[in-house]
Short mmCIF file of C-alpha atoms in Angstrom, two decimals:
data_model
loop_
_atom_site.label_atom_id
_atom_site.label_comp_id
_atom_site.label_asym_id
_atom_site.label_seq_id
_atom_site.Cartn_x
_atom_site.Cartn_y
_atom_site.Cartn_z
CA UNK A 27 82.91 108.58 147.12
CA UNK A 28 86.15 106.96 147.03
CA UNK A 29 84.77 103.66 148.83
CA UNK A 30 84.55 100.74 147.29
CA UNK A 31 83.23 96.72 148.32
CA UNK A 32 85.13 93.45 148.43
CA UNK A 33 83.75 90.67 149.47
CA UNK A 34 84.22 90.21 153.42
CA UNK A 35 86.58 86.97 153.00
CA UNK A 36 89.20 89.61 150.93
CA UNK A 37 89.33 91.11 154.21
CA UNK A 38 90.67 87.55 155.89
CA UNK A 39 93.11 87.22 153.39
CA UNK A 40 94.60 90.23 153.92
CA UNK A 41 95.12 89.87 157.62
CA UNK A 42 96.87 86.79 156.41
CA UNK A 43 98.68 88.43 153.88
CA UNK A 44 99.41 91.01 156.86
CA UNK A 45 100.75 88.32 159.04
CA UNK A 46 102.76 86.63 156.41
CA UNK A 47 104.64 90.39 155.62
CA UNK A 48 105.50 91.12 158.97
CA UNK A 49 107.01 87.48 160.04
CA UNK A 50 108.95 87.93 156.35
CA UNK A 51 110.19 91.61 157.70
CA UNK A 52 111.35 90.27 161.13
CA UNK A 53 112.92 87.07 159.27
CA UNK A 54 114.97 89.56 156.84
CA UNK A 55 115.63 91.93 159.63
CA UNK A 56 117.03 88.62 161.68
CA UNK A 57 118.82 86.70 159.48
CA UNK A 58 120.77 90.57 158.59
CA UNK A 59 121.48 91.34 161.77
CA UNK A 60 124.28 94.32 162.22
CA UNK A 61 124.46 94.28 158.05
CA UNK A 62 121.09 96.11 157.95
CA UNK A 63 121.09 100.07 157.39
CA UNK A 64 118.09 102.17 156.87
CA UNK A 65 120.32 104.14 154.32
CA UNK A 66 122.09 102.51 151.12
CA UNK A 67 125.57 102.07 152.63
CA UNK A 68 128.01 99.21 152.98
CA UNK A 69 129.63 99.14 156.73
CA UNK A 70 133.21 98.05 157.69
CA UNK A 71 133.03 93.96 157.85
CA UNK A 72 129.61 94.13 155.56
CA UNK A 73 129.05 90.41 154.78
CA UNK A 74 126.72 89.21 151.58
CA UNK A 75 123.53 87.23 153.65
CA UNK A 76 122.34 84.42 151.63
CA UNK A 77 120.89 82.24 154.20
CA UNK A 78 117.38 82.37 155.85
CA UNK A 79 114.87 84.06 153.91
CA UNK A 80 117.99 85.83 151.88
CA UNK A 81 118.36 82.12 149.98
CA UNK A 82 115.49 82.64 148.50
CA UNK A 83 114.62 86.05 147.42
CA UNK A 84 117.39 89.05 147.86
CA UNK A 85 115.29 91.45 149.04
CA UNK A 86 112.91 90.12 151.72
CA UNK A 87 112.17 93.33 153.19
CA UNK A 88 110.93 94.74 150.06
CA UNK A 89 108.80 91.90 149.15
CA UNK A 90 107.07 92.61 153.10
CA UNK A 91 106.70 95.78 152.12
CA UNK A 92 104.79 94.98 148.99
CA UNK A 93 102.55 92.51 150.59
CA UNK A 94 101.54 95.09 153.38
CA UNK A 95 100.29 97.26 150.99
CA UNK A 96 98.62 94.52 149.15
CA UNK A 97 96.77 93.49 152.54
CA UNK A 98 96.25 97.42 152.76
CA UNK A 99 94.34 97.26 149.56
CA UNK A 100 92.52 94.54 151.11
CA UNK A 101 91.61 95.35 154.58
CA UNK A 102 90.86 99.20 153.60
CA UNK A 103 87.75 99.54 151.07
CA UNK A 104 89.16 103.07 150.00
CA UNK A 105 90.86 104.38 146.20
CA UNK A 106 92.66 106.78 148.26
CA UNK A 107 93.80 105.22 151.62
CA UNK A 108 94.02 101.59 150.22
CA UNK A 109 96.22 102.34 147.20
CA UNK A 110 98.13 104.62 148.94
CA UNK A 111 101.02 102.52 150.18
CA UNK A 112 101.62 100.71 147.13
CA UNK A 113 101.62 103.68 145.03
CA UNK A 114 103.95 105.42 146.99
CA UNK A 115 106.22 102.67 147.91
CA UNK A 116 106.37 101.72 143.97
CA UNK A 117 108.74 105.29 143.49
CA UNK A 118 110.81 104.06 146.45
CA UNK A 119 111.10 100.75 145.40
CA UNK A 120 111.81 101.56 141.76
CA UNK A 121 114.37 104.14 142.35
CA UNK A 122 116.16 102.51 144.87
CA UNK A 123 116.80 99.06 144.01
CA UNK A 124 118.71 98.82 141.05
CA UNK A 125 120.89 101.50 143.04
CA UNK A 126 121.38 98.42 146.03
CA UNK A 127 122.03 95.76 143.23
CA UNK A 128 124.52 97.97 141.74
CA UNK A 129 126.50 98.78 145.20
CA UNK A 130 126.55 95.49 146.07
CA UNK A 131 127.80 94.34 142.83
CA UNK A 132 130.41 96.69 143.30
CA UNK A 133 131.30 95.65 146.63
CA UNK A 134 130.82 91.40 146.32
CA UNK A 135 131.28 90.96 142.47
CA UNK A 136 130.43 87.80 140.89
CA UNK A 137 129.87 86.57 144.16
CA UNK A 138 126.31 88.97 144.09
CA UNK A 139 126.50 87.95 140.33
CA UNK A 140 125.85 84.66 141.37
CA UNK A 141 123.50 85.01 143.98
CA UNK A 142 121.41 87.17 141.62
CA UNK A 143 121.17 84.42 138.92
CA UNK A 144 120.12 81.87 141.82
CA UNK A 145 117.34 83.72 143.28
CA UNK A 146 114.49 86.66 142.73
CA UNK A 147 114.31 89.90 143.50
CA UNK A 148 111.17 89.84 145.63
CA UNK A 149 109.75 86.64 143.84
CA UNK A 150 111.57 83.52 145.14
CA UNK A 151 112.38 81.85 141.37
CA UNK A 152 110.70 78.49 141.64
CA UNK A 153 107.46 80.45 141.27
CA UNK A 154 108.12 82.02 138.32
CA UNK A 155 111.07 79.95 136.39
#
């Protein structure tokens, strides 16, 4: 009832949209190293990353995050278990982000300023200038 059909090459793009999210998410989680927290915190000796994947969008992780659930979509033919991910990751996303940008703002100034007007959130900017 809640299945639907793509065509069976939308299920080969998302493995490669698959692949492409988790090298992103080990990238981001590598170029952070010791700066990365599951929880929204700032740690003694924090330093602003804005090399590797960080020099082009500010929140790699995220943006793997969004294309697993777009190669969820994909790969699984179902409203309910296909959607699921990106519907539920939108709150997270949404409600936590600007709450990030705002901390680290606070804690790198117009140095984050900076680095915001240079590059996209989860879209690097020569894609969409």
């Amino acid at each position: 009832m809640a299945d639907y059909q793509l065509p069976s090459w939308m299920g080969w793009a998302g493995v490669m949209v698959l692949v492409v999210a988790f090298w992103l998410f080990w990238c981001s989680h590598a170029d952070l190293g010791r700066n990365w927290s599951y929880t929204l915190e700032l740690r003694k000796g924090h330093q602003l990353i804005t090399s590797g994947v960080y020099e082009y969008i500010r929140h790699p992780m995220y943006a793997a995050i969004w294309m697993w659930g777009v190669a969820q979509v994909l790969l699984l033919h179902n409203w309910i278990a296909g959607w699921s991910h990106l519907l539920s990751f939108s709150l997270l996303y949404f409600l936590r982000v600007p709450r990030e940008e705002q901390m680290m703002l606070n804690q790198f100034g117009e140095e984050y300023q900076s680095y915001m007007n240079r590059t996209g959130r989860i879209i690097p900017r020569r894609f969409w200038k």
